[in-house]
mmCIF file of C-alpha atoms in Angstrom:
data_model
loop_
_atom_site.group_PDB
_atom_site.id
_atom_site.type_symbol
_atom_site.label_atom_id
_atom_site.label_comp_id
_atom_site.label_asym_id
_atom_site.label_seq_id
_atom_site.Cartn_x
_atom_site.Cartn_y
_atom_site.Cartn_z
ATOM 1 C CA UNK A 144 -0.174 -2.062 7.526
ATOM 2 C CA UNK A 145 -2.162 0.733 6.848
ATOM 3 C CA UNK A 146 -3.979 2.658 9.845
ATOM 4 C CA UNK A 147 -7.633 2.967 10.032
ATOM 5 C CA UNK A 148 -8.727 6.793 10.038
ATOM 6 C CA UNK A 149 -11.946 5.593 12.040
ATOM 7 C CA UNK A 150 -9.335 3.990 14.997
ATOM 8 C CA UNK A 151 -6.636 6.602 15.054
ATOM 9 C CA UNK A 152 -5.882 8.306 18.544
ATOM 10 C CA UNK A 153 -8.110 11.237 18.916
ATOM 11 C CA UNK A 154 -5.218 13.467 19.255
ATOM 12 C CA UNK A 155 -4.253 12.868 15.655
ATOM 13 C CA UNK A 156 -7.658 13.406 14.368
ATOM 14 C CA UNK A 157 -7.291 15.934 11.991
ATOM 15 C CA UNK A 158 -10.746 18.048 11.918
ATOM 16 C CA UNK A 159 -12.835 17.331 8.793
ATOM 17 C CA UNK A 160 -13.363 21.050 7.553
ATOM 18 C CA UNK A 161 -9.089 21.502 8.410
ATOM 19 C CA UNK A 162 -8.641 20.118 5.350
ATOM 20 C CA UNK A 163 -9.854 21.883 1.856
ATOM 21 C CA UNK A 164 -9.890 19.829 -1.272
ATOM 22 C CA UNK A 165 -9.360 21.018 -4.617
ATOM 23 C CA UNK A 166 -10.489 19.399 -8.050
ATOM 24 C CA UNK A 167 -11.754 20.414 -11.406
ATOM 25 C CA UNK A 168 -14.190 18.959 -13.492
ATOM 26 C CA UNK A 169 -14.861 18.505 -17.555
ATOM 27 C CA UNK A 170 -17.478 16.461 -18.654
ATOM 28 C CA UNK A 171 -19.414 17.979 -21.492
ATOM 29 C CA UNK A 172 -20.904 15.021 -22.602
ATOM 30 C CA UNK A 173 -22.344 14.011 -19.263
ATOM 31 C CA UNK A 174 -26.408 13.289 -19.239
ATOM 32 C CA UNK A 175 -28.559 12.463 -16.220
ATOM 33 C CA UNK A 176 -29.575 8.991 -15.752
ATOM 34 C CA UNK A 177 -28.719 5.572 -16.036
ATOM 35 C CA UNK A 178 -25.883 4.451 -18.437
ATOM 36 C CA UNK A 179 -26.850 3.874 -21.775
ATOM 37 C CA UNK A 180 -25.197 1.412 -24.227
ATOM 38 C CA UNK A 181 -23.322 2.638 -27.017
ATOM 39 C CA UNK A 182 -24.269 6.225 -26.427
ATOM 40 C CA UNK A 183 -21.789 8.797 -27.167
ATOM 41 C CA UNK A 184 -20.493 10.610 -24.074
ATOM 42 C CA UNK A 185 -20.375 7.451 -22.101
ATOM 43 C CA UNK A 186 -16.603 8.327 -21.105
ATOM 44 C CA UNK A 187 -18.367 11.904 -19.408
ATOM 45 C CA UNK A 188 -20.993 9.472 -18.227
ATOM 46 C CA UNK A 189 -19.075 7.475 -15.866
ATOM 47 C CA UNK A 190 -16.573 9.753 -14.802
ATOM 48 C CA UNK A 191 -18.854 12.146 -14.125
ATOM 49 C CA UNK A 192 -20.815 9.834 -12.211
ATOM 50 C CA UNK A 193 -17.917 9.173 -10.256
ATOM 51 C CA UNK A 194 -16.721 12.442 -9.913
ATOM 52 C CA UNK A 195 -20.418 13.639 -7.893
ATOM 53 C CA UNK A 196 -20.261 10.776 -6.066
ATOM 54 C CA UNK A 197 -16.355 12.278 -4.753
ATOM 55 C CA UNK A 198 -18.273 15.058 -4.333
ATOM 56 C CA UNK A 199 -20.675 14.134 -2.071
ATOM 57 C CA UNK A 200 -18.448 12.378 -0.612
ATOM 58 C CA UNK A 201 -15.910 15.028 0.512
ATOM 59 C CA UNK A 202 -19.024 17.142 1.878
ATOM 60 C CA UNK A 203 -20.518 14.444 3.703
ATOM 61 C CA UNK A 204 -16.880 14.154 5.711
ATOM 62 C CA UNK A 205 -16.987 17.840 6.528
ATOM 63 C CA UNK A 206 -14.239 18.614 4.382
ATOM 64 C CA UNK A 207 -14.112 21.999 2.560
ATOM 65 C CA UNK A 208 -14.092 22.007 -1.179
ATOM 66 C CA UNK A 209 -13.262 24.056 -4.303
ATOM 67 C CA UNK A 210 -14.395 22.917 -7.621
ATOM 68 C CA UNK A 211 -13.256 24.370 -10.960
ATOM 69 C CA UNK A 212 -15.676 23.708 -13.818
ATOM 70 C CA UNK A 213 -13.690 23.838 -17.553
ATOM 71 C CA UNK A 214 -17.160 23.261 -18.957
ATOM 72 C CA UNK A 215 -19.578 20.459 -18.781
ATOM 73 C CA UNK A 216 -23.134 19.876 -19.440
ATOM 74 C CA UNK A 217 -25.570 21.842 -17.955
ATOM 75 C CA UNK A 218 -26.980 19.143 -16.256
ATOM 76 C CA UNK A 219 -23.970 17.899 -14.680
ATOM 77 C CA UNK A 220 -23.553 21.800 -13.162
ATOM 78 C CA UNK A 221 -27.212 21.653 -12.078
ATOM 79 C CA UNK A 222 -26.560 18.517 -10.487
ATOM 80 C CA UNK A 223 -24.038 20.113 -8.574
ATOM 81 C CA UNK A 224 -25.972 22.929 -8.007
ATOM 82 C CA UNK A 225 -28.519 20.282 -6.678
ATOM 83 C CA UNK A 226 -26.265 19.377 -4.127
ATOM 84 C CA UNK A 227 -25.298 22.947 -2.673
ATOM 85 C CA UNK A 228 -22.222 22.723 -4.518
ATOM 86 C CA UNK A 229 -21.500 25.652 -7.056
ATOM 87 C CA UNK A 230 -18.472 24.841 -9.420
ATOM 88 C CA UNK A 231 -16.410 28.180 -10.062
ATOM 89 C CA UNK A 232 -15.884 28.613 -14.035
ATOM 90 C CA UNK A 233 -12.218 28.289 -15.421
ATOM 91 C CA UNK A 234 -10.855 31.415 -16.203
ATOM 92 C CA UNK A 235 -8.055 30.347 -17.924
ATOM 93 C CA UNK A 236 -7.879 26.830 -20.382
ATOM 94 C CA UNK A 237 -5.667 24.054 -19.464
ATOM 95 C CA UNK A 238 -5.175 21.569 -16.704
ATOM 96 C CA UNK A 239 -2.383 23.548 -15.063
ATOM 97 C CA UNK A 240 -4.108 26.596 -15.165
ATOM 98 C CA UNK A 241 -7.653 24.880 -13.810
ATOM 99 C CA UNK A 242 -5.808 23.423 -10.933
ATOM 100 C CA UNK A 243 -3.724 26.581 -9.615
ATOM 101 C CA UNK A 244 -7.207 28.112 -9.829
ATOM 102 C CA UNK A 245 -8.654 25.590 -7.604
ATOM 103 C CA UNK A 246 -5.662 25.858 -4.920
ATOM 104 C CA UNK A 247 -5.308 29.494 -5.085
ATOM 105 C CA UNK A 248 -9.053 29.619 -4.230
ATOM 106 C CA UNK A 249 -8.594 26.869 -1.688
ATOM 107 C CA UNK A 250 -5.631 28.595 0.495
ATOM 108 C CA UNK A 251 -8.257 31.243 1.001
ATOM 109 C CA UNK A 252 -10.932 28.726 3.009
ATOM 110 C CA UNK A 253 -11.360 30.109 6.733
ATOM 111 C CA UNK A 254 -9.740 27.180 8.619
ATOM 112 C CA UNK A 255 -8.058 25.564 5.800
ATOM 113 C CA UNK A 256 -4.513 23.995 7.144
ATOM 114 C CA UNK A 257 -4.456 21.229 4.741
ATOM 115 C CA UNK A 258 -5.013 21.401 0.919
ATOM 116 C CA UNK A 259 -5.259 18.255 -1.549
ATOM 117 C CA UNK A 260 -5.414 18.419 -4.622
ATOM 118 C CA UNK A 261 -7.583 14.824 -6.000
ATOM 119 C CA UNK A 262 -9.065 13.671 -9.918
ATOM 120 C CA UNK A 263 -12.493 13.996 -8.999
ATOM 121 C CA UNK A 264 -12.966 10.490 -10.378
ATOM 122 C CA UNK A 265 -10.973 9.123 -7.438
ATOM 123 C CA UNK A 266 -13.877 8.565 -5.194
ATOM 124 C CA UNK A 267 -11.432 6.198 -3.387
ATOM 125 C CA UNK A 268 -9.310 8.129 -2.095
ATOM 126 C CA UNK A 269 -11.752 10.602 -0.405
ATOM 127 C CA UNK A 270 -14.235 8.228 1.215
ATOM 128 C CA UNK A 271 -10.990 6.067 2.630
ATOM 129 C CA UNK A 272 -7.536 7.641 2.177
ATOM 130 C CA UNK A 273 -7.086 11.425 3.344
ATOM 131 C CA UNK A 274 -7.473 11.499 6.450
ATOM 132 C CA UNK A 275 -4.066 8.751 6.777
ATOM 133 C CA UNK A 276 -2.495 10.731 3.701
ATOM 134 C CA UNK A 277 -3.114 14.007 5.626
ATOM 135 C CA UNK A 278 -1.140 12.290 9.059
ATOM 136 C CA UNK A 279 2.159 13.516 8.328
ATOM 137 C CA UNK A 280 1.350 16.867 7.863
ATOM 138 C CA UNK A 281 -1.060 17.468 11.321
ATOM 139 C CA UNK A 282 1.968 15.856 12.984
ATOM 140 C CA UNK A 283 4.175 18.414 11.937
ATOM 141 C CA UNK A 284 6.755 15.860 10.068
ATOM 142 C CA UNK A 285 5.945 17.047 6.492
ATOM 143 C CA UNK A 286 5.250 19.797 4.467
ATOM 144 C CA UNK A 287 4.082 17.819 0.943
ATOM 145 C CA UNK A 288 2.457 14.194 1.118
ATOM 146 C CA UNK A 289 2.572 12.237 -2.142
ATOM 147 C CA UNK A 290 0.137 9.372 -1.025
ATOM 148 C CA UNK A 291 1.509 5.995 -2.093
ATOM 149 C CA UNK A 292 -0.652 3.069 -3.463
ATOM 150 C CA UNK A 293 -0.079 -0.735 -2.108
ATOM 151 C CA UNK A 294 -0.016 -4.021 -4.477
ATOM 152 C CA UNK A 295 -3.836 -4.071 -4.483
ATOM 153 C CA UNK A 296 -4.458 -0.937 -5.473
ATOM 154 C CA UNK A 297 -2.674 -1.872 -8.793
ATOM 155 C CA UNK A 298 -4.180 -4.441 -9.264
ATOM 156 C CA UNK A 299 -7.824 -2.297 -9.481
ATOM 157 C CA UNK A 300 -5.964 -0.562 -12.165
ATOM 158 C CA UNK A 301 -6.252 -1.032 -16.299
ATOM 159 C CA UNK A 302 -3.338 -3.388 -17.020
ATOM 160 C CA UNK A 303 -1.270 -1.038 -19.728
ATOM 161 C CA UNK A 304 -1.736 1.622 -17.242
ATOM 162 C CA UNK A 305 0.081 -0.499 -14.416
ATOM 163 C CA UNK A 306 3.197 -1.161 -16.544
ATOM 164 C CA UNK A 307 3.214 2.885 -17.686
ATOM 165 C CA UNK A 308 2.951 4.507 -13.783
ATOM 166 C CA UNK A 309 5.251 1.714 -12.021
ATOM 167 C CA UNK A 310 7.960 2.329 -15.058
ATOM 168 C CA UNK A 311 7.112 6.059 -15.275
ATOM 169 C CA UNK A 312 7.442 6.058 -11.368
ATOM 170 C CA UNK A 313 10.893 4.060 -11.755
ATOM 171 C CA UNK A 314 12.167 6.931 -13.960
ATOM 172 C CA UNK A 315 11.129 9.941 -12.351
ATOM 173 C CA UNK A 316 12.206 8.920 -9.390
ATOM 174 C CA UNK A 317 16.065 7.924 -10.713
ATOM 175 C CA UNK A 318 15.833 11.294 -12.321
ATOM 176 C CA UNK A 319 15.089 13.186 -8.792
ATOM 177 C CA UNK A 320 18.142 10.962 -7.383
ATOM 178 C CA UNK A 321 20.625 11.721 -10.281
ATOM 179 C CA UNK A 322 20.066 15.668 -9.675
ATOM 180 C CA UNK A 323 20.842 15.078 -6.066
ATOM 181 C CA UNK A 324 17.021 16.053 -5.067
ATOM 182 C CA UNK A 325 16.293 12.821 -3.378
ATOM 183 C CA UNK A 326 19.141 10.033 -2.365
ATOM 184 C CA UNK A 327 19.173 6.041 -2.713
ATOM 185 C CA UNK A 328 18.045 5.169 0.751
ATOM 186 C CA UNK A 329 14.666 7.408 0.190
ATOM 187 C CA UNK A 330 11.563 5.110 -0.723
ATOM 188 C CA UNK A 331 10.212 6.356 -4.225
ATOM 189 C CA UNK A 332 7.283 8.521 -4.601
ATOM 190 C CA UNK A 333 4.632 7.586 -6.286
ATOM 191 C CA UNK A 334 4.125 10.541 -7.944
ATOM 192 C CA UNK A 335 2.195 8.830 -10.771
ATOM 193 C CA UNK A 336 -0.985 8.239 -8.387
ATOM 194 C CA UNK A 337 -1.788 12.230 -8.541
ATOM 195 C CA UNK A 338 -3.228 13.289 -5.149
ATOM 196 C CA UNK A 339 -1.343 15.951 -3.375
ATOM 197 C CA UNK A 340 -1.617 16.914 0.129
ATOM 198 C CA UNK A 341 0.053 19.635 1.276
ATOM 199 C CA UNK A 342 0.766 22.628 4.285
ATOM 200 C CA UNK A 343 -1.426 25.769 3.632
ATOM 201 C CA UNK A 344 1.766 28.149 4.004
ATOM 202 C CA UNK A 345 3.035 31.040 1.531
ATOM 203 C CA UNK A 346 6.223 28.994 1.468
ATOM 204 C CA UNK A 347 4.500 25.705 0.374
ATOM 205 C CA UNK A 348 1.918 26.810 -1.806
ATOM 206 C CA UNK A 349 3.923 29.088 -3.969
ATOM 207 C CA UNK A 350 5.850 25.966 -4.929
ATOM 208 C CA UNK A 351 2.356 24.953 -6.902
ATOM 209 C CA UNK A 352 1.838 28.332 -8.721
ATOM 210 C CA UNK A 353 4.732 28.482 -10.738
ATOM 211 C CA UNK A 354 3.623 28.700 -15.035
ATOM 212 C CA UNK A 355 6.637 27.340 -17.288
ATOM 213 C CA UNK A 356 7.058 27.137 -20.804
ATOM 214 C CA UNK A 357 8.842 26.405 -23.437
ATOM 215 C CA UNK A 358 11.305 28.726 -24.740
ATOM 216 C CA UNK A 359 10.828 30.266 -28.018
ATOM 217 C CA UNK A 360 12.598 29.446 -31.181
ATOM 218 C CA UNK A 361 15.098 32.177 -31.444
ATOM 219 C CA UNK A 362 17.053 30.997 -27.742
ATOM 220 C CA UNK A 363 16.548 27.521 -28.465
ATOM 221 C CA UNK A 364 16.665 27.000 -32.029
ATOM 222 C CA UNK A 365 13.979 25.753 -34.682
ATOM 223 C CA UNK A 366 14.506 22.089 -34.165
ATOM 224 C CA UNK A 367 15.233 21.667 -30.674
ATOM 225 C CA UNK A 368 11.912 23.922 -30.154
ATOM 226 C CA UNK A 369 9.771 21.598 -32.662
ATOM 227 C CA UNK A 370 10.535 19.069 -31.255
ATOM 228 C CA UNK A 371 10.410 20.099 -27.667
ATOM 229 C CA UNK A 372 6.218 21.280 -28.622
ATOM 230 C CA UNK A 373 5.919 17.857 -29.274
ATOM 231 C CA UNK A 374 6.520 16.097 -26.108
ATOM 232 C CA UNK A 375 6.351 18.772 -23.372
ATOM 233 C CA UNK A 376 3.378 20.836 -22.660
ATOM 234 C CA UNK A 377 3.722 21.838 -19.277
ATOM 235 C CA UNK A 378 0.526 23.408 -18.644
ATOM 236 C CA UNK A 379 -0.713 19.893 -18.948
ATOM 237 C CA UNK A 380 0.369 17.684 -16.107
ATOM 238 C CA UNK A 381 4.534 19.278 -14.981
ATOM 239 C CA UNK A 382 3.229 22.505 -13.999
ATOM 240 C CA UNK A 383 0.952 21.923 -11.455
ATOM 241 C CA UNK A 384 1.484 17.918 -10.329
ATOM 242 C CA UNK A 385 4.956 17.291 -10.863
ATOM 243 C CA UNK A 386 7.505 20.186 -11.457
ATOM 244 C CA UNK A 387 6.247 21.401 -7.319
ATOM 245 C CA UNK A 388 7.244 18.857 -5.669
ATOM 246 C CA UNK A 389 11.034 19.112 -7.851
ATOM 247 C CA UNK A 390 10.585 22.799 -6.392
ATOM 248 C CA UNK A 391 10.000 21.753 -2.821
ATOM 249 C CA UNK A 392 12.917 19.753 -2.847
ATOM 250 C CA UNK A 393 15.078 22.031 -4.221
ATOM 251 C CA UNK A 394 14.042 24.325 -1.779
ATOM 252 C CA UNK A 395 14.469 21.930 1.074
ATOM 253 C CA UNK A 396 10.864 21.407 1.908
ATOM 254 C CA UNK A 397 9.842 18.030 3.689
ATOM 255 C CA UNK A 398 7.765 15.853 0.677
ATOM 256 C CA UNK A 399 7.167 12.318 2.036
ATOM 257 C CA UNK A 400 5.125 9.385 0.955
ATOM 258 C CA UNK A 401 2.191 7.856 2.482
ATOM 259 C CA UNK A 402 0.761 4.458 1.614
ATOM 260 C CA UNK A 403 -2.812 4.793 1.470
ATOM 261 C CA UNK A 404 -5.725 1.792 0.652
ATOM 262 C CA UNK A 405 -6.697 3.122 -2.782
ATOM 263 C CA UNK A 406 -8.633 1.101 -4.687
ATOM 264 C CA UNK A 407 -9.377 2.076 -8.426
ATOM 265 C CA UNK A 408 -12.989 2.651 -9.374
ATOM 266 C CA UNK A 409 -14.012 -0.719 -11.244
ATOM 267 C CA UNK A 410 -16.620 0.594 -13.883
ATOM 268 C CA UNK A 411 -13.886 3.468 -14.565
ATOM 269 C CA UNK A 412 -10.644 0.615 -15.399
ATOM 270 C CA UNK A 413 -13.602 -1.500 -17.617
ATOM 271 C CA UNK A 414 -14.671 1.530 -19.594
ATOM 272 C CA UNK A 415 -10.950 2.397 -20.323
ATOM 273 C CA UNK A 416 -9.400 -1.084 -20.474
ATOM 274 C CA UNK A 417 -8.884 -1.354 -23.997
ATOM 275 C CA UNK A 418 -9.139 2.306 -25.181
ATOM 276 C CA UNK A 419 -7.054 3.257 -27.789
ATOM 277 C CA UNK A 420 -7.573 7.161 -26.920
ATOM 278 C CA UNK A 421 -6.280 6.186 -22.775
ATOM 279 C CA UNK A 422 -3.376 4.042 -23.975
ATOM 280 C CA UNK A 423 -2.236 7.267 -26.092
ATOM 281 C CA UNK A 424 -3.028 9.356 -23.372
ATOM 282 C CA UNK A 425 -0.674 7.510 -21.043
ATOM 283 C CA UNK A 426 1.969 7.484 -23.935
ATOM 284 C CA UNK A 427 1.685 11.496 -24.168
ATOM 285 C CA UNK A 428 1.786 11.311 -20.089
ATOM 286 C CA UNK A 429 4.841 9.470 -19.796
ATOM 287 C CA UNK A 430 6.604 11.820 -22.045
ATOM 288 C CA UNK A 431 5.519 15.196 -21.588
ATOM 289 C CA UNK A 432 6.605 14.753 -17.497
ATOM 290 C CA UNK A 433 9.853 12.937 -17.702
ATOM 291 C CA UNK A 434 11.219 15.397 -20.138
ATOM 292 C CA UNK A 435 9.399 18.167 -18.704
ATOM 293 C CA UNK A 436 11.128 17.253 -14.943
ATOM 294 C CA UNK A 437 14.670 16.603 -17.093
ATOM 295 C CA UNK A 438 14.216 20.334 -18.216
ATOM 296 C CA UNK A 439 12.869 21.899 -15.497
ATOM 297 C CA UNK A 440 16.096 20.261 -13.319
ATOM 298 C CA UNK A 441 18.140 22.080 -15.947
ATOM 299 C CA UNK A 442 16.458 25.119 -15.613
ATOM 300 C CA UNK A 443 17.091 24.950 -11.884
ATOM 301 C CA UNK A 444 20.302 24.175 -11.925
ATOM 302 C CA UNK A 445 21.576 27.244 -14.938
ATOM 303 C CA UNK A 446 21.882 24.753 -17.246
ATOM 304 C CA UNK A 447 21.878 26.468 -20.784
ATOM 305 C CA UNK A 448 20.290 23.585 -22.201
ATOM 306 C CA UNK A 449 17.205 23.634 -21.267
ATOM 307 C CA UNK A 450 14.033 24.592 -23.148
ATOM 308 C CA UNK A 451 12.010 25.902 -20.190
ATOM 309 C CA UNK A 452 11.676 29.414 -18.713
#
């Protein structure tokens, strides 16, 4: 059963502004308003929507925040602006890249004990989830949280991305266990969710911040490396979501799991339901990480065969 931040004992409170979230933001077809059918940019539209309303949200709690913009409408930025919220521009492209900015900026926050990283979309997970997410961590029994989601929090979820995460979950997690990073009694992480919550220490943080890539032709040879640019691209999801936590357990860092009660925003699963763009997304998802983490174990283990650096 999942505990009620609003009935916890008040010596596990955590204080709101303890805990600094990170996100970043894209919508560049975004446009103030009500929805409007069959408009282009209705994707931006909603998720945008969502993502002010996270926004809002987190300041409303007290919680610090850092917000990386990659580049969306002007009105979406003034809306933020509207708020008392001013997004800090990317300075480099790519969601790695966007997301180290946001946490490097984030260990910096006065007070800041607690950093978690969130989708912005996930409005969820900040109006009901952190504060249980960020338990294990105020009571000194972890360094990394990957918060879990129950049976119902699926089932808020579009149904071809259910059957990707649970089987994408299955086979990260056998991968972690087969390089000896995690053993069979351990629950699996649900590292397919995305949130991260983690300590604000050099030794933690660090584990986030690493950039790899993929080897150039001349160590790995011309096939293996044309092949390799066509399923991995770290500095999409591995680098900053994924390959950390496979660094934290290497290094012998506490990373548990957390059940929270997520529930999926409803007008985001309709809108992406039947996309043919999400369903390839998830497809590009599922294989950029799991080879990505089979490389990246390589890599950390000498292994000459890998095609990361």
């Amino acid at each position: 059963m999942t505990e009620d931040p609003d009935t916890l004992p008040t010596h596990e409170v955590l204080h709101p502004d303890s805990i600094a979230i990170f996100t970043t933001t894209y919508y560049p077809e975004w446009y103030p308003g009500k929805l409007q059918d069959h408009r282009e940019g209705n994707v931006d539209k909603i998720r945008g929507d969502l993502a002010i309303q996270t926004v809002m949200a987190a300041r409303q709690k007290g919680h610090q925040l850092v917000i990386i913009d990659g580049g969306s409408s002007a009105d979406f930025c003034q809306m933020l602006t509207d708020q008392g919220i001013t997004p800090s521009p990317e300075r480099e492209r790519g969601m790695s890249a966007s997301r180290r900015q946001g946490m490097s900026e984030a260990t910096n926050l006065q007070g800041a004990e607690i950093l978690c990283w969130v989708e912005p979309e996930k409005l969820s997970f900040v109006t009901g989830c952190l504060p249980i997410a960020a338990q294990p961590i105020a009571q000194g029994e972890a360094d990394i949280v990957i918060p879990q989601r129950d049976e119902a929090a699926f089932g808020t979820y579009p149904d071809y991305q259910v059957v990707y995460e649970q089987r994408a979950n299955r086979a990260w997690n056998k991968l972690l266990r087969i390089a000896g990073l995690r053993s069979d009694k351990d629950n699996d992480l649900d590292a397919w969710f995305g949130p991260r919550v983690l300590r604000n220490a050099p030794e933690v943080v660090e584990c986030f911040l690493g950039k790899y890539e993929v080897r150039p032709p001349e160590e790995i040879g011309e096939i293996s490396e044309t092949s390799a640019r066509r399923y991995v691209k770290p500095e999409l999801w591995p680098n900053s979501t994924f390959l950390p936590i496979i660094t934290a357990l290497h290094k012998g860092l506490r990373v548990v799991g957390q059940q929270v009660p997520y529930r999926h925003p409803a007008e985001q699963t309709q809108s992406e339901q039947d996309s043919p763009a999400f369903i390839e997304k998830r497809k590009l998802q599922y294989f950029d990480i799991l080879v990505s983490t089979i490389h990246y174990i390589h890599l950390l283990q000498s292994n000459p065969r890998t095609i990361l650096r």
